[in-house]
Amino acid sequence: MGLRDFFKKGEKEPVKAPNPTNRQPGDSTFFNQQAPQQPAAQPAAGGQDTYTVKSGDSLSKIAKHYYGDANAWKKIYEANKATIGNNPDLIKPGQQFVIPKQ
C-alpha cells in the first residue's frame, strides 16, 4: 500500500516518523558533522580575554568578532607574536590567543 492509496480512498496522509535529530539535507550537521561554534571568551590574567583558534579562523575574523573591525587584526597579532610566529596568515586550530582590550 502506497501513499497514493490513501489519497484515493479519501483518508488522511500517514504520519511520518519524527526525525529524532532534526537533521535535514543541506544542514551542516546532516552527515554527523558538528556545526562550527564560537567558543566563549575566557578571562585571562589582567582582565584580557583568551581565544582558542578553530578551523577556518583568521586573525581578521577574530578581530571582527571582538572589535567589530577586521582591520584590527594587527593588535591581536602583536599580542600573540610569540605564539603565531613571523607569518600572521599561519594560525593553527588549538592555538590560544590573548585578546587585548581595545
Coordinates of N, CA and C in Angstrom, one line a residue:
M1 N 0.8 -1.2 0.0 CA 0.0 0.0 0.0 C 0.9 1.2 0.0
G2 N 0.7 2.1 -0.9 CA 1.5 3.3 -1.0 C 0.7 4.6 -0.6
L3 N 1.4 5.7 -0.7 CA 0.8 7.0 -0.4 C -0.4 7.3 -1.2
R4 N -0.3 7.0 -2.5 CA -1.4 7.3 -3.4 C -2.7 6.5 -3.0
D5 N -2.5 5.4 -2.4 CA -3.7 4.6 -2.0 C -4.5 5.4 -0.9
F6 N -3.8 6.1 -0.1 CA -4.5 6.9 1.0 C -5.3 8.0 0.3
F7 N -4.8 8.7 -0.7 CA -5.5 9.8 -1.3 C -6.6 9.3 -2.1
K8 N -6.5 8.1 -2.7 CA -7.6 7.5 -3.5 C -8.8 7.2 -2.6
K9 N -8.6 6.8 -1.4 CA -9.7 6.4 -0.5 C -10.2 7.5 0.3
G10 N -9.5 8.7 0.2 CA -10.0 9.9 0.9 C -9.6 9.9 2.3
E11 N -8.6 9.1 2.7 CA -8.1 9.1 4.0 C -7.0 10.1 4.1
K12 N -6.6 10.4 5.4 CA -5.5 11.3 5.6 C -4.2 10.6 5.3
E13 N -3.2 11.5 5.1 CA -1.9 11.0 4.8 C -1.3 10.5 6.1
P14 N -0.6 9.3 6.0 CA 0.0 8.8 7.2 C 1.0 9.7 7.8
V15 N 1.1 9.6 9.1 CA 2.1 10.5 9.8 C 3.5 9.9 9.7
K16 N 4.4 10.7 9.3 CA 5.8 10.3 9.1 C 6.5 10.2 10.5
A17 N 7.4 9.3 10.6 CA 8.1 9.1 11.8 C 8.9 10.4 12.1
P18 N 9.0 10.9 13.3 CA 9.7 12.1 13.5 C 11.2 11.9 13.3
N19 N 11.9 12.9 12.9 CA 13.3 12.9 12.7 C 13.9 13.2 14.1
P20 N 14.5 12.2 14.8 CA 14.9 12.5 16.2 C 16.1 13.5 16.3
T21 N 16.9 13.6 15.2 CA 18.0 14.5 15.2 C 17.7 15.9 14.7
N22 N 16.5 16.0 14.1 CA 16.1 17.2 13.4 C 17.1 17.7 12.3
R23 N 17.8 16.7 11.7 CA 18.7 17.0 10.7 C 18.0 16.9 9.3
Q24 N 18.3 17.8 8.5 CA 17.7 17.9 7.2 C 18.8 17.9 6.1
P25 N 18.6 17.4 4.9 CA 19.6 17.5 3.9 C 19.9 19.0 3.7
G26 N 21.2 19.3 3.6 CA 21.7 20.7 3.4 C 22.2 21.2 4.7
D27 N 21.8 20.6 5.9 CA 22.3 21.1 7.2 C 23.7 20.7 7.3
S28 N 24.5 21.6 8.0 CA 25.9 21.2 8.1 C 26.1 20.0 9.0
T29 N 25.1 19.7 9.8 CA 25.2 18.5 10.7 C 24.5 17.3 10.1
F30 N 24.1 17.3 8.8 CA 23.4 16.2 8.2 C 24.2 14.9 8.2
F31 N 25.5 15.0 8.0 CA 26.4 13.8 7.9 C 27.2 13.7 9.2
N32 N 26.6 13.9 10.3 CA 27.2 13.8 11.6 C 28.3 14.8 11.8
Q33 N 28.3 15.9 11.1 CA 29.3 16.9 11.3 C 28.8 17.9 12.3
Q34 N 29.6 18.3 13.2 CA 29.2 19.3 14.2 C 29.2 20.7 13.5
A35 N 28.2 21.5 13.7 CA 28.2 22.9 13.2 C 29.3 23.7 14.0
P36 N 30.0 24.6 13.3 CA 31.1 25.3 14.0 C 30.5 26.2 15.0
Q37 N 31.1 26.3 16.1 CA 30.6 27.1 17.2 C 31.8 28.0 17.7
Q38 N 31.4 29.2 18.0 CA 32.4 30.1 18.6 C 32.6 29.9 20.1
P39 N 33.8 29.6 20.5 CA 34.0 29.3 21.9 C 33.7 30.6 22.7
A40 N 33.3 30.4 23.9 CA 33.1 31.6 24.8 C 34.4 32.2 25.2
A41 N 34.5 33.5 25.3 CA 35.8 34.1 25.7 C 36.0 33.8 27.1
Q42 N 37.3 33.6 27.4 CA 37.6 33.2 28.8 C 38.5 34.4 29.3
P43 N 38.2 34.9 30.5 CA 39.1 35.9 31.0 C 40.5 35.4 31.4
A44 N 41.5 36.2 31.0 CA 42.8 35.8 31.3 C 43.4 36.8 32.3
A45 N 44.6 36.6 32.7 CA 45.2 37.5 33.7 C 45.2 38.9 33.2
G46 N 45.0 39.8 34.0 CA 45.0 41.2 33.6 C 43.7 41.7 33.0
G47 N 42.6 40.9 33.1 CA 41.3 41.2 32.6 C 41.2 41.1 31.1
Q48 N 42.2 40.4 30.4 CA 42.1 40.2 29.0 C 41.4 38.9 28.7
D49 N 40.8 38.8 27.5 CA 40.2 37.5 27.1 C 41.2 36.6 26.4
T50 N 40.9 35.3 26.4 CA 41.7 34.4 25.6 C 40.7 33.8 24.6
Y51 N 41.3 33.3 23.5 CA 40.5 32.8 22.4 C 41.3 31.5 21.9
T52 N 40.5 30.4 21.7 CA 41.1 29.2 21.1 C 40.8 29.2 19.6
V53 N 41.8 29.1 18.8 CA 41.6 29.1 17.3 C 40.9 27.9 16.9
K54 N 39.9 28.1 16.0 CA 39.1 27.0 15.4 C 39.5 26.9 13.9
S55 N 39.2 25.8 13.3 CA 39.4 25.6 11.9 C 38.6 26.7 11.1
G56 N 39.3 27.3 10.2 CA 38.7 28.3 9.4 C 38.8 29.7 9.9
D57 N 39.4 29.9 11.1 CA 39.6 31.2 11.7 C 40.8 31.9 11.0
S58 N 40.7 33.2 11.1 CA 41.8 34.1 10.7 C 41.9 35.2 11.7
L59 N 43.0 35.9 11.7 CA 43.1 37.0 12.7 C 42.1 38.1 12.4
S60 N 41.8 38.3 11.1 CA 40.8 39.3 10.8 C 39.4 38.9 11.2
K61 N 39.1 37.6 11.1 CA 37.8 37.1 11.6 C 37.7 37.3 13.1
I62 N 38.7 37.0 13.8 CA 38.8 37.1 15.3 C 38.6 38.6 15.7
A63 N 39.4 39.4 15.0 CA 39.3 40.9 15.2 C 37.9 41.4 15.0
K64 N 37.3 41.0 13.9 CA 35.9 41.4 13.6 C 34.9 41.0 14.7
H65 N 35.1 39.8 15.3 CA 34.3 39.3 16.3 C 34.5 40.1 17.6
Y66 N 35.7 40.4 18.0 CA 36.0 41.1 19.3 C 35.9 42.6 19.2
Y67 N 36.3 43.2 18.1 CA 36.4 44.6 18.0 C 35.4 45.2 17.0
G68 N 34.8 44.4 16.2 CA 33.9 44.9 15.2 C 34.6 45.5 14.0
D69 N 35.9 45.3 13.9 CA 36.7 45.8 12.8 C 37.8 44.8 12.4
A70 N 37.7 44.2 11.2 CA 38.6 43.2 10.8 C 40.0 43.7 10.6
N71 N 40.1 45.0 10.4 CA 41.5 45.6 10.2 C 42.2 45.7 11.6
A72 N 41.6 45.4 12.7 CA 42.3 45.4 14.0 C 43.1 44.2 14.3
W73 N 43.2 43.3 13.2 CA 43.9 42.0 13.4 C 45.4 42.2 13.9
K74 N 46.0 43.3 13.5 CA 47.4 43.6 13.9 C 47.5 43.7 15.4
K75 N 46.5 44.2 16.1 CA 46.6 44.3 17.6 C 46.6 42.9 18.2
I76 N 45.9 41.9 17.7 CA 45.9 40.5 18.2 C 47.2 39.9 17.8
Y77 N 47.7 40.2 16.6 CA 49.0 39.6 16.1 C 50.1 40.0 17.0
E78 N 50.2 41.3 17.3 CA 51.3 41.9 18.1 C 51.3 41.3 19.5
A79 N 50.1 41.0 20.1 CA 50.0 40.5 21.4 C 50.3 39.0 21.5
N80 N 50.3 38.3 20.3 CA 50.5 36.9 20.3 C 51.6 36.5 19.3
K81 N 52.5 37.4 19.0 CA 53.5 37.1 18.0 C 54.4 35.9 18.4
A82 N 54.6 35.7 19.7 CA 55.4 34.6 20.1 C 54.7 33.2 19.8
T83 N 53.4 33.2 19.9 CA 52.7 32.0 19.6 C 52.5 31.8 18.1
I84 N 52.2 32.9 17.3 CA 51.9 32.8 15.9 C 53.2 32.7 15.1
G85 N 54.2 33.4 15.4 CA 55.5 33.3 14.6 C 55.5 34.5 13.7
N86 N 56.3 34.4 12.6 CA 56.6 35.6 11.7 C 55.5 35.7 10.7
N87 N 54.6 34.7 10.4 CA 53.6 34.8 9.4 C 52.2 34.9 10.0
P88 N 51.6 36.0 10.0 CA 50.3 36.1 10.7 C 49.2 35.4 9.9
D89 N 49.4 34.9 8.7 CA 48.5 34.1 8.0 C 48.5 32.6 8.4
L90 N 49.4 32.2 9.2 CA 49.6 30.8 9.6 C 49.2 30.6 11.0
I91 N 47.9 30.7 11.3 CA 47.5 30.3 12.6 C 46.9 29.0 12.6
K92 N 46.9 28.2 13.7 CA 46.5 26.8 13.7 C 45.4 26.6 14.7
P93 N 44.5 25.7 14.4 CA 43.4 25.3 15.3 C 44.1 24.8 16.6
G94 N 43.5 25.2 17.7 CA 44.0 24.8 19.0 C 44.9 25.9 19.7
Q95 N 45.5 26.8 18.9 CA 46.3 27.8 19.5 C 45.5 28.7 20.4
Q96 N 46.1 29.2 21.5 CA 45.4 30.0 22.4 C 45.9 31.5 22.3
F97 N 45.1 32.4 22.0 CA 45.5 33.8 21.8 C 44.9 34.7 23.0
V98 N 45.7 35.6 23.4 CA 45.3 36.6 24.3 C 44.6 37.7 23.4
I99 N 43.5 38.2 23.8 CA 42.8 39.3 23.1 C 42.9 40.5 23.9
P100 N 43.8 41.5 23.4 CA 44.0 42.7 24.2 C 42.7 43.6 24.2
K101 N 42.6 44.3 25.3 CA 41.5 45.3 25.4 C 41.6 46.3 24.3
Q102 N 40.5 47.0 23.9 CA 40.6 48.0 22.9 C 41.3 49.2 23.3

